[in-house]
Structure formats: structure tokens, C-alpha cells
Amino acid sequence: MRIDIITVQPGLLESPFSHSILKRAQTKGLLEIYTHNLRDYSTQKQKQVDDYQFGGGAGMVMMLEPVVRAIETLKEKVTYDEVIYLTPDGETLNQGIANQLSLKGNLLLLCGHYKGIDERIRQHFVTKEISIGDYVLSGGELAAAVLVDAIGRLIPGVLNDEQSALLDSFQDNLLAPPVYTRPEEFRGWKVPEVLMSGDHKKIDEWRHDMALERTRQRRPDLLDK
């Protein structure tokens, strides 16, 4: 998979993509991540990429021409399955979306900034809009990092144990059950006996029951799905 990201703050994305699972994915050649500085596509002397909004109002808007130039330049080299705009008013990211996008070949992400992008870009170039929650960030870079991480870990071969991703929270609209590791007893706090039984059928049943109960207590809205 290849993911290209257009941003006015490429430095914000250096650390998230150079550590842990995403670093492993790139080292294995399973995922390619490229960041592109939007200012490189500006024809302004000062590399300006924002301007005042028509009609007045507070806040600047990302200019049409640099974004279009960046998208069209990249599309000359790569065929994208989706052009995704990270925006607070997009579809809220969930595990199902991450699953679907992990099956794609090439993605182009556009990070919003200032008051957002000229609406004509959304109308003519963007194919999908994604939000990571009902709040506003300074820019779409952190949202892009979250999205790439959610997608990247699902690519076959990225995780050492591929079954692990299938048992994550939200994969079956349930939260993950409690997990334990050594020691078996600590300060009188014991691991549930069923997990020590070696009976995998009973263990699976216990985990499902615990996942169901945890979801019922913490996220009952998931059960409606």
C-alpha cells in the first residue's frame, strides 16, 4: 500500500511514522508513506498557501491553486483509490472504515489547516471525508497520523500475530475483554481461573462474555449495531 499526504506541516508527521508498527510496516516494504509540503506547490514569492475568505469572517482559507496543483501532480504518477480530506465535519472514523481502507492500494490524504480548504476542492477532487472525533485540531496532520496507524496495522504481515488485529476492540462491535499476564497472583489479586484452565472453548466463551459485559457497561450504543 502507498499513502501520500499533502500537508503544510510535514514535520508533525515525522515521528509518528518513524517508530513502532508503522516503521516496521515500511521496513518490510508493506507500506509506503510520503509527505508532501503544500508550500512546494505555491507560486507565491513567500510560498503562501492561505488567503482571506470571500464574504469576510475570521480565519484564513487554504488556497485553491496550490492544493489542486499538488493533487494533480501526484495523480500523474499514482492512481489513487481514494482522495481523503481530514476534516471535523467528515464521517467519523471507526474500525469498519479502517478495515475497508486497509484493502485499498493507494490513498491520498489532504490535511486541512486554518479554516479549511476552498469548497471547490471538496466538490471536484475529494472522494471521502474523515473526522477522528467531534472536536477541532489545529490541523489535519494528527488526524492523518491516526488514520494511517489504524490502517497500517491491518495490512497483512505488519503485525507479528495477524490474529491480534482481528481480536481488537470494535472488530465485532464489542470492546475487547480484560487481559492478564504474569504473575498469576500479585498482592492477592488473582488471574481468573478459567484463563489458567487450558480449556480453549471455555476461555473463548469467557472472553466473549466479558467483552459483551464491558461493552454493555461502557458503550451500550455499540450493541445497537
XYZ file of N, CA and C in Angstrom:
675
model
N 0.839 -1.195 0.000
C 0.000 0.000 0.000
C 0.872 1.242 0.000
N 0.384 2.274 -0.695
C 1.080 3.561 -0.712
C 0.113 4.631 -0.206
N 0.606 5.488 0.709
C -0.179 6.592 1.229
C 0.616 7.885 1.053
N 0.041 8.831 0.320
C 0.635 10.155 0.150
C -0.159 11.152 0.987
N 0.554 12.088 1.614
C -0.099 13.052 2.490
C 0.328 14.466 2.099
N -0.642 15.300 1.794
C -0.388 16.704 1.484
C -0.629 17.509 2.760
N 0.359 18.311 3.156
C 0.304 18.999 4.436
C 1.094 20.298 4.391
N 0.730 21.241 5.259
C 1.526 22.460 5.406
C 2.497 22.324 6.578
N 2.406 21.214 7.294
C 3.284 20.967 8.442
C 3.861 19.558 8.379
N 4.710 19.257 7.406
C 5.235 17.889 7.270
C 6.040 17.421 8.481
N 6.625 18.352 9.210
C 7.414 17.979 10.377
C 6.600 17.295 11.461
N 5.306 17.612 11.520
C 4.447 16.998 12.528
C 4.264 15.501 12.298
N 4.561 15.035 11.088
C 4.316 13.635 10.752
C 5.583 12.779 10.774
N 6.707 13.387 11.053
C 7.959 12.628 11.020
C 8.013 11.561 12.108
N 7.709 11.938 13.339
C 7.816 10.995 14.454
C 6.810 9.849 14.392
N 5.512 10.115 14.144
C 4.549 9.000 14.145
C 4.865 7.896 13.154
N 5.519 8.253 12.054
C 5.772 7.263 11.009
C 7.169 6.638 11.090
N 7.944 7.018 12.088
C 9.314 6.502 12.179
C 9.544 5.639 13.410
N 8.459 5.156 13.995
C 8.568 4.322 15.189
C 7.564 3.171 15.139
N 7.832 2.178 15.940
C 6.897 1.094 16.238
C 6.354 0.390 14.985
N 5.054 0.142 14.971
C 4.440 -0.699 13.950
C 4.534 -0.073 12.561
N 4.333 1.246 12.452
C 4.405 1.875 11.135
C 5.816 1.846 10.570
N 6.810 1.962 11.429
C 8.188 1.831 10.965
C 8.439 0.417 10.448
N 7.930 -0.575 11.183
C 8.084 -1.978 10.780
C 7.406 -2.227 9.432
N 6.223 -1.656 9.263
C 5.495 -1.840 8.006
C 6.284 -1.301 6.825
N 6.928 -0.161 7.014
C 7.721 0.427 5.935
C 9.008 -0.349 5.699
N 9.636 -0.801 6.782
C 10.868 -1.579 6.660
C 10.619 -2.883 5.902
N 9.463 -3.482 6.134
C 9.104 -4.729 5.457
C 8.673 -4.502 4.011
N 8.522 -3.244 3.630
C 8.079 -2.948 2.269
C 6.596 -3.159 2.057
N 5.828 -3.207 3.153
C 4.391 -3.428 3.058
C 3.610 -2.119 2.959
N 4.246 -1.031 3.351
C 3.587 0.267 3.359
C 4.589 1.351 2.981
N 4.193 2.204 2.045
C 4.993 3.365 1.669
C 4.225 4.616 2.092
N 4.913 5.507 2.809
C 4.289 6.751 3.262
C 5.138 7.919 2.766
N 4.502 8.837 2.053
C 5.200 10.007 1.539
C 4.450 11.267 1.973
N 5.167 12.216 2.539
C 4.569 13.501 2.886
C 5.010 14.547 1.867
N 4.096 15.439 1.527
C 4.358 16.462 0.516
C 4.001 17.827 1.090
N 4.970 18.713 1.109
C 4.773 20.052 1.651
C 3.967 20.881 0.656
N 2.794 21.324 1.058
C 1.925 22.084 0.166
C 2.606 23.353 -0.332
N 3.479 23.918 0.470
C 4.150 25.161 0.072
C 5.030 24.961 -1.170
N 5.442 23.741 -1.405
C 6.249 23.473 -2.605
C 5.434 23.653 -3.882
N 4.124 23.706 -3.749
C 3.258 23.836 -4.919
C 2.674 25.242 -5.044
N 3.170 26.147 -4.218
C 2.722 27.536 -4.280
C 3.575 28.324 -5.268
N 2.941 29.204 -6.028
C 3.678 30.072 -6.963
C 3.918 31.450 -6.356
N 3.459 31.651 -5.121
C 3.658 32.925 -4.439
C 5.116 33.067 -4.003
N 5.608 34.290 -4.010
C 7.004 34.534 -3.642
C 7.298 34.039 -2.229
N 6.371 34.258 -1.316
C 6.558 33.833 0.071
C 6.005 32.425 0.338
N 5.687 31.708 -0.733
C 5.139 30.351 -0.625
C 3.826 30.326 0.162
N 3.036 31.373 -0.016
C 1.756 31.477 0.674
C 0.782 30.422 0.166
N 0.030 29.821 1.096
C -0.956 28.806 0.711
C -2.326 29.105 1.320
N -2.481 30.291 1.926
C -3.756 30.652 2.529
C -4.139 32.068 2.121
N -5.441 32.372 2.202
C -5.914 33.703 1.833
C -7.210 33.984 2.594
N -7.643 35.260 2.567
C -8.871 35.649 3.242
C -10.077 35.007 2.568
N -11.102 34.751 3.348
C -12.300 34.126 2.785
C -13.244 35.172 2.205
N -13.855 34.839 1.081
C -14.861 35.708 0.487
C -16.032 35.858 1.456
N -16.568 37.059 1.520
C -17.692 37.312 2.415
C -17.267 37.757 3.789
N -15.947 37.771 4.025
C -15.454 38.191 5.323
C -15.548 37.091 6.362
N -15.108 37.390 7.557
C -15.130 36.405 8.633
C -13.734 36.103 9.128
N -13.669 35.590 10.347
C -12.382 35.287 10.961
C -11.762 34.037 10.362
N -10.454 34.042 10.261
C -9.744 32.860 9.809
C -9.441 32.852 8.332
N -8.312 32.238 7.995
C -7.865 32.133 6.616
C -8.301 30.790 6.024
N -8.275 30.719 4.694
C -8.680 29.509 3.980
C -7.532 29.022 3.104
N -7.332 27.715 3.049
C -6.299 27.159 2.179
C -6.660 27.444 0.725
N -5.712 27.998 -0.008
C -5.954 28.449 -1.377
C -6.207 27.284 -2.330
N -6.974 27.577 -3.340
C -7.372 26.578 -4.327
C -6.184 26.080 -5.152
N -5.430 27.007 -5.734
C -4.414 26.633 -6.729
C -3.321 25.696 -6.199
N -2.705 25.976 -5.036
C -1.638 25.062 -4.575
C -2.151 23.644 -4.316
N -3.351 23.548 -3.738
C -3.896 22.216 -3.436
C -4.199 21.458 -4.722
N -4.817 22.135 -5.675
C -5.131 21.486 -6.949
C -3.851 21.071 -7.662
N -2.862 21.953 -7.634
C -1.592 21.638 -8.287
C -0.934 20.421 -7.637
N -0.984 20.343 -6.323
C -0.392 19.206 -5.616
C -1.120 17.910 -5.956
N -2.449 17.948 -5.907
C -3.238 16.741 -6.194
C -3.010 16.270 -7.629
N -3.089 17.183 -8.575
C -2.949 16.794 -9.974
C -1.542 16.314 -10.297
N -0.543 16.907 -9.658
C 0.844 16.457 -9.879
C 1.027 15.034 -9.376
N 0.501 14.745 -8.200
C 0.632 13.402 -7.641
C -0.172 12.380 -8.431
N -1.336 12.797 -8.923
C -2.176 11.872 -9.690
C -1.585 11.544 -11.059
N -0.640 12.332 -11.509
C 0.058 11.999 -12.752
C 0.963 10.779 -12.571
N 1.369 10.532 -11.326
C 2.303 9.443 -11.029
C 1.622 8.223 -10.411
N 0.523 8.472 -9.706
C -0.124 7.399 -8.940
C -1.635 7.421 -9.178
N -2.230 6.250 -9.295
C -3.683 6.134 -9.370
C -4.199 5.858 -7.967
N -5.009 6.777 -7.448
C -5.477 6.664 -6.069
C -6.877 6.058 -5.998
N -7.054 5.183 -5.028
C -8.370 4.604 -4.786
C -9.283 5.610 -4.088
N -8.687 6.445 -3.232
C -9.450 7.469 -2.528
C -8.586 8.711 -2.339
N -9.222 9.876 -2.446
C -8.596 11.140 -2.048
C -9.353 11.582 -0.806
N -8.695 11.531 0.342
C -9.354 11.704 1.627
C -8.987 13.044 2.255
N -9.994 13.779 2.628
C -9.795 15.051 3.315
C -10.080 14.856 4.798
N -9.099 15.190 5.646
C -9.268 15.088 7.093
C -9.918 16.366 7.592
N -11.142 16.267 8.096
C -11.915 17.440 8.482
C -12.877 17.101 9.610
N -13.124 18.027 10.540
C -14.026 17.744 11.658
C -15.450 17.405 11.224
N -15.867 17.867 10.038
C -17.235 17.579 9.616
C -17.324 16.397 8.664
N -16.281 15.551 8.659
C -16.305 14.346 7.849
C -16.962 13.186 8.584
N -17.002 12.043 7.933
C -17.536 10.819 8.546
C -16.609 10.393 9.675
N -17.181 10.071 10.832
C -16.354 9.714 11.985
C -15.643 8.385 11.760
N -14.347 8.388 11.926
C -13.530 7.188 11.737
C -13.952 6.099 12.716
N -14.099 4.888 12.200
C -14.347 3.731 13.056
C -13.590 2.533 12.489
N -13.686 1.404 13.179
C -12.922 0.236 12.763
C -13.344 -0.267 11.393
N -14.632 -0.157 11.095
C -15.108 -0.598 9.784
C -14.468 0.186 8.655
N -14.356 1.501 8.821
C -13.710 2.331 7.797
C -12.247 1.947 7.659
N -11.573 1.750 8.788
C -10.166 1.349 8.753
C -10.004 0.021 8.026
N -10.892 -0.923 8.300
C -10.842 -2.224 7.627
C -10.964 -2.062 6.115
N -11.936 -1.256 5.693
C -12.173 -1.056 4.264
C -10.977 -0.404 3.587
N -10.431 0.630 4.212
C -9.318 1.356 3.602
C -8.037 0.529 3.568
N -7.894 -0.413 4.507
C -6.688 -1.246 4.524
C -6.626 -2.181 3.326
N -7.747 -2.358 2.636
C -7.800 -3.230 1.462
C -7.496 -2.474 0.177
N -7.344 -1.155 0.276
C -7.058 -0.341 -0.903
C -5.584 -0.439 -1.272
N -5.278 0.066 -2.468
C -3.888 0.047 -2.918
C -3.159 1.346 -2.643
N -3.759 2.471 -3.042
C -3.121 3.775 -2.884
C -4.119 4.794 -2.358
N -3.691 5.572 -1.369
C -4.539 6.597 -0.778
C -3.818 7.937 -0.794
N -4.572 9.001 -1.024
C -4.040 10.360 -0.950
C -4.795 11.089 0.150
N -4.068 11.575 1.156
C -4.673 12.275 2.275
C -4.369 13.766 2.180
N -5.372 14.573 2.431
C -5.222 16.025 2.429
C -5.516 16.538 3.833
N -4.522 17.166 4.449
C -4.668 17.679 5.804
C -5.194 19.104 5.767
N -6.328 19.323 6.399
C -6.860 20.666 6.485
C -6.041 21.531 7.418
N -6.187 22.831 7.279
C -5.485 23.777 8.147
C -6.260 25.084 8.113
N -5.936 26.000 9.022
C -6.633 27.279 9.094
C -8.141 27.021 9.246
N -8.986 27.655 8.414
C -10.432 27.421 8.460
C -10.854 26.308 7.505
N -9.877 25.656 6.885
C -10.203 24.578 5.968
C -9.796 24.903 4.547
N -10.282 24.112 3.606
C -9.909 24.268 2.201
C -11.054 24.886 1.410
N -10.721 25.490 0.293
C -11.727 26.032 -0.619
C -12.714 24.922 -0.977
N -13.994 25.211 -0.878
C -15.047 24.213 -1.070
C -14.962 23.518 -2.424
N -14.441 24.195 -3.428
C -14.370 23.606 -4.762
C -13.435 22.408 -4.820
N -12.463 22.369 -3.922
C -11.581 21.199 -3.845
C -12.377 19.988 -3.358
N -13.226 20.218 -2.387
C -14.054 19.136 -1.855
C -15.028 18.636 -2.917
N -15.525 19.548 -3.719
C -16.522 19.181 -4.722
C -15.930 18.407 -5.894
N -14.692 18.731 -6.271
C -14.144 18.194 -7.522
C -12.991 17.202 -7.363
N -12.405 17.122 -6.175
C -11.244 16.232 -6.022
C -11.379 15.225 -4.889
N -11.981 15.623 -3.792
C -12.075 14.750 -2.622
C -13.145 13.678 -2.843
N -12.794 12.431 -2.530
C -13.749 11.329 -2.678
C -14.270 10.824 -1.344
N -13.582 11.184 -0.256
C -14.007 10.731 1.069
C -13.525 11.744 2.102
N -14.381 12.038 3.096
C -14.017 12.963 4.163
C -14.118 12.238 5.498
N -13.064 12.360 6.314
C -12.993 11.617 7.567
C -12.642 12.536 8.722
N -13.339 12.330 9.833
C -13.060 13.012 11.092
C -12.638 11.960 12.116
N -11.784 12.342 13.062
C -11.430 11.391 14.118
C -12.180 11.693 15.412
N -13.115 12.647 15.373
C -13.913 12.923 16.563
C -14.558 14.292 16.514
N -15.461 14.511 17.424
C -16.215 15.755 17.461
C -15.463 16.830 18.241
N -14.340 17.231 17.705
C -13.535 18.300 18.277
C -12.666 18.857 17.167
N -12.045 20.004 17.410
C -11.259 20.665 16.377
C -9.786 20.672 16.760
N -8.932 20.269 15.820
C -7.484 20.313 15.995
C -6.920 21.502 15.225
N -5.657 21.813 15.463
C -5.021 22.927 14.757
C -4.833 22.619 13.277
N -4.798 21.345 12.943
C -4.638 20.933 11.555
C -4.938 19.460 11.422
N -4.962 18.974 10.191
C -5.318 17.587 9.949
C -4.182 16.598 10.082
N -2.995 17.084 10.443
C -1.836 16.192 10.492
C -1.982 15.086 11.532
N -2.395 15.444 12.735
C -2.551 14.419 13.775
C -3.662 13.444 13.411
N -4.711 13.960 12.783
C -5.786 13.072 12.317
C -5.266 12.118 11.251
N -4.410 12.619 10.364
C -3.825 11.772 9.319
C -2.970 10.677 9.938
N -2.211 11.036 10.975
C -1.368 10.046 11.651
C -2.224 8.954 12.284
N -3.332 9.345 12.896
C -4.254 8.370 13.496
C -4.815 7.454 12.422
N -5.243 8.031 11.317
C -5.831 7.231 10.242
C -4.818 6.255 9.657
N -3.618 6.721 9.402
C -2.583 5.854 8.827
C -2.242 4.718 9.784
N -2.155 5.013 11.076
C -1.867 3.970 12.063
C -2.977 2.933 12.097
N -4.229 3.403 12.087
C -5.366 2.479 12.126
C -5.392 1.575 10.901
N -5.002 2.116 9.750
C -4.985 1.340 8.508
C -3.767 0.432 8.444
N -2.605 1.009 8.744
C -1.340 0.304 8.557
C -1.222 -0.984 9.335
N -1.733 -1.003 10.558
C -1.607 -2.202 11.393
C -2.461 -3.352 10.883
N -3.411 -3.058 9.980
C -4.286 -4.094 9.441
C -3.740 -4.754 8.178
N -2.689 -4.182 7.613
C -2.117 -4.746 6.394
C -1.488 -6.103 6.719
N -1.840 -7.149 5.999
C -1.286 -8.481 6.281
C 0.241 -8.470 6.324
N 0.787 -9.057 7.383
C 2.229 -9.145 7.528
C 2.833 -8.066 8.394
N 2.062 -7.011 8.705
C 2.599 -5.917 9.515
C 2.728 -6.343 10.971
N 1.667 -6.912 11.545
C 1.726 -7.404 12.918
C 2.355 -8.791 12.947
N 3.123 -9.067 13.993
C 3.728 -10.391 14.115
C 2.660 -11.474 14.244
N 1.577 -11.141 14.928
C 0.458 -12.066 15.072
C -0.752 -11.424 14.404
N -1.071 -11.852 13.183
C -2.145 -11.226 12.430
C -3.506 -11.436 13.084
N -3.649 -12.505 13.878
C -4.916 -12.736 14.560
C -5.192 -11.653 15.598
N -4.128 -10.993 16.062
C -4.284 -9.971 17.090
C -5.207 -8.854 16.632
N -5.049 -8.423 15.391
C -5.870 -7.327 14.884
C -7.334 -7.724 14.792
N -7.595 -9.001 14.536
C -8.975 -9.464 14.408
C -9.693 -9.513 15.757
N -8.918 -9.469 16.843
C -9.497 -9.542 18.180
C -9.503 -8.192 18.869
N -9.175 -7.127 18.140
C -9.168 -5.792 18.718
C -10.576 -5.327 19.060
N -10.649 -4.315 19.907
C -11.938 -3.679 20.168
C -12.553 -3.199 18.863
N -13.875 -3.258 18.797
C -14.684 -2.748 17.695
C -14.717 -3.648 16.465
N -13.874 -4.666 16.374
C -13.903 -5.506 15.183
C -15.244 -6.213 15.033
N -15.864 -6.562 16.152
C -17.179 -7.211 16.100
C -18.215 -6.380 16.846
N -17.969 -5.065 16.883
C -18.832 -4.127 17.612
C -18.864 -4.403 19.113
N -17.811 -5.027 19.620
C -17.653 -5.231 21.055
C -16.313 -4.663 21.493
N -16.244 -4.192 22.727
C -14.959 -3.800 23.287
C -14.165 -5.056 23.622
N -12.873 -4.929 23.678
C -12.031 -6.087 23.983
C -12.226 -6.512 25.438
N -12.103 -7.810 25.720
C -12.246 -8.292 27.100
C -10.998 -7.967 27.917
N -11.053 -8.142 29.240
C -9.868 -7.935 30.076
C -8.754 -8.901 29.686
N -7.508 -8.474 29.849
C -6.357 -9.330 29.561
C -5.429 -9.351 30.777
N -4.682 -10.444 30.922
C -3.797 -10.635 32.067
C -2.487 -11.244 31.607
N -1.439 -11.032 32.383
C -0.163 -11.690 32.132
C 0.486 -12.022 33.480
N 1.684 -12.557 33.486
C 2.347 -12.965 34.729
C 2.676 -11.756 35.609
N 2.685 -11.945 36.941
C 2.490 -13.194 37.689
C 1.019 -13.563 37.829
N 0.789 -14.824 38.135
C -0.578 -15.326 38.283
C -1.289 -14.668 39.455
N -0.521 -14.328 40.503
C -1.095 -13.659 41.665
C -0.171 -12.533 42.088
N -0.741 -11.382 42.410
C 0.030 -10.215 42.827
C -0.770 -9.460 43.880
N -0.197 -9.351 45.078
C -0.870 -8.674 46.196
C -2.257 -9.260 46.473
N -2.387 -10.526 46.215
C -3.665 -11.180 46.435
C -4.637 -11.032 45.281
N -4.239 -10.326 44.239
C -5.093 -10.149 43.053
C -4.789 -11.281 42.084
N -5.769 -12.123 41.834
C -5.552 -13.344 41.060
C -6.103 -13.230 39.641
N -5.460 -13.941 38.751
C -5.957 -14.082 37.382
C -7.166 -15.016 37.416
N -8.233 -14.716 36.671
C -9.402 -15.620 36.645
C -8.989 -17.056 36.323
N -9.530 -17.986 37.088
C -9.123 -19.379 36.966
C -9.348 -19.946 35.579
N -10.391 -19.502 34.898
C -10.691 -20.057 33.580
C -9.531 -19.836 32.610
N -8.808 -18.723 32.767
C -7.685 -18.442 31.867
C -6.501 -19.362 32.119
N -6.486 -20.000 33.262
C -5.404 -20.921 33.604
C -5.792 -22.369 33.343
N -7.026 -22.590 32.861
C -7.563 -23.948 32.751
C -7.024 -24.723 31.559
N -6.612 -24.006 30.508
C -6.173 -24.690 29.296
C -7.329 -25.131 28.417
N -8.547 -24.886 28.852
C -9.735 -25.247 28.081
C -10.069 -24.070 27.158
N -9.651 -24.165 25.899
C -9.771 -23.031 24.989
C -11.222 -22.677 24.667
N -12.106 -23.667 24.677
C -13.512 -23.380 24.426
C -14.084 -22.520 25.547
N -13.791 -22.910 26.793
C -14.272 -22.145 27.931
C -13.633 -20.751 27.967
N -12.369 -20.682 27.596
C -11.672 -19.385 27.578
C -12.317 -18.463 26.549
N -12.610 -18.993 25.372
C -13.251 -18.180 24.329
C -14.623 -17.705 24.782
N -15.370 -18.593 25.443
C -16.698 -18.224 25.939
C -16.585 -17.130 27.003
N -15.604 -17.277 27.888
C -15.396 -16.274 28.954
C -15.038 -14.929 28.343
N -14.149 -14.941 27.372
C -13.742 -13.686 26.738
C -14.906 -13.009 26.037
N -15.724 -13.799 25.373
C -16.898 -13.219 24.708
C -17.856 -12.617 25.731
N -18.096 -13.349 26.827
C -18.998 -12.849 27.857
C -18.467 -11.570 28.476
N -17.158 -11.524 28.734
C -16.553 -10.333 29.325
C -16.593 -9.155 28.361
N -16.359 -9.437 27.084
C -16.426 -8.380 26.073
C -17.836 -7.812 25.988
N -18.815 -8.688 26.035
C -20.212 -8.270 25.976
C -20.574 -7.424 27.198
N -20.128 -7.862 28.373
C -20.452 -7.137 29.600
C -19.755 -5.772 29.630
N -18.494 -5.743 29.218
C -17.769 -4.470 29.200
C -18.410 -3.492 28.218
N -18.832 -4.013 27.083
C -19.494 -3.158 26.094
C -20.824 -2.658 26.624
N -21.558 -3.520 27.297
C -22.859 -3.140 27.861
C -22.688 -2.024 28.895
N -21.611 -2.092 29.667
C -21.376 -1.101 30.713
C -20.834 0.223 30.158
N -19.911 0.128 29.192
C -19.181 1.326 28.766
C -19.652 1.924 27.446
N -20.084 1.074 26.514
C -20.505 1.564 25.205
C -21.758 0.825 24.737
N -22.853 0.979 25.448
C -24.071 0.243 25.048
C -24.546 0.595 23.650
N -24.132 1.761 23.151
C -24.543 2.150 21.788
C -24.021 1.184 20.742
N -22.893 0.532 21.029
C -22.318 -0.420 20.075
C -23.212 -1.646 19.899
N -23.931 -2.011 20.939
C -24.769 -3.206 20.886
C -25.958 -2.989 19.944
N -26.335 -1.727 19.743
C -27.436 -1.441 18.830
C -27.078 -1.711 17.388
N -25.758 -1.802 17.114
C -25.302 -2.024 15.749
C -25.280 -3.499 15.376
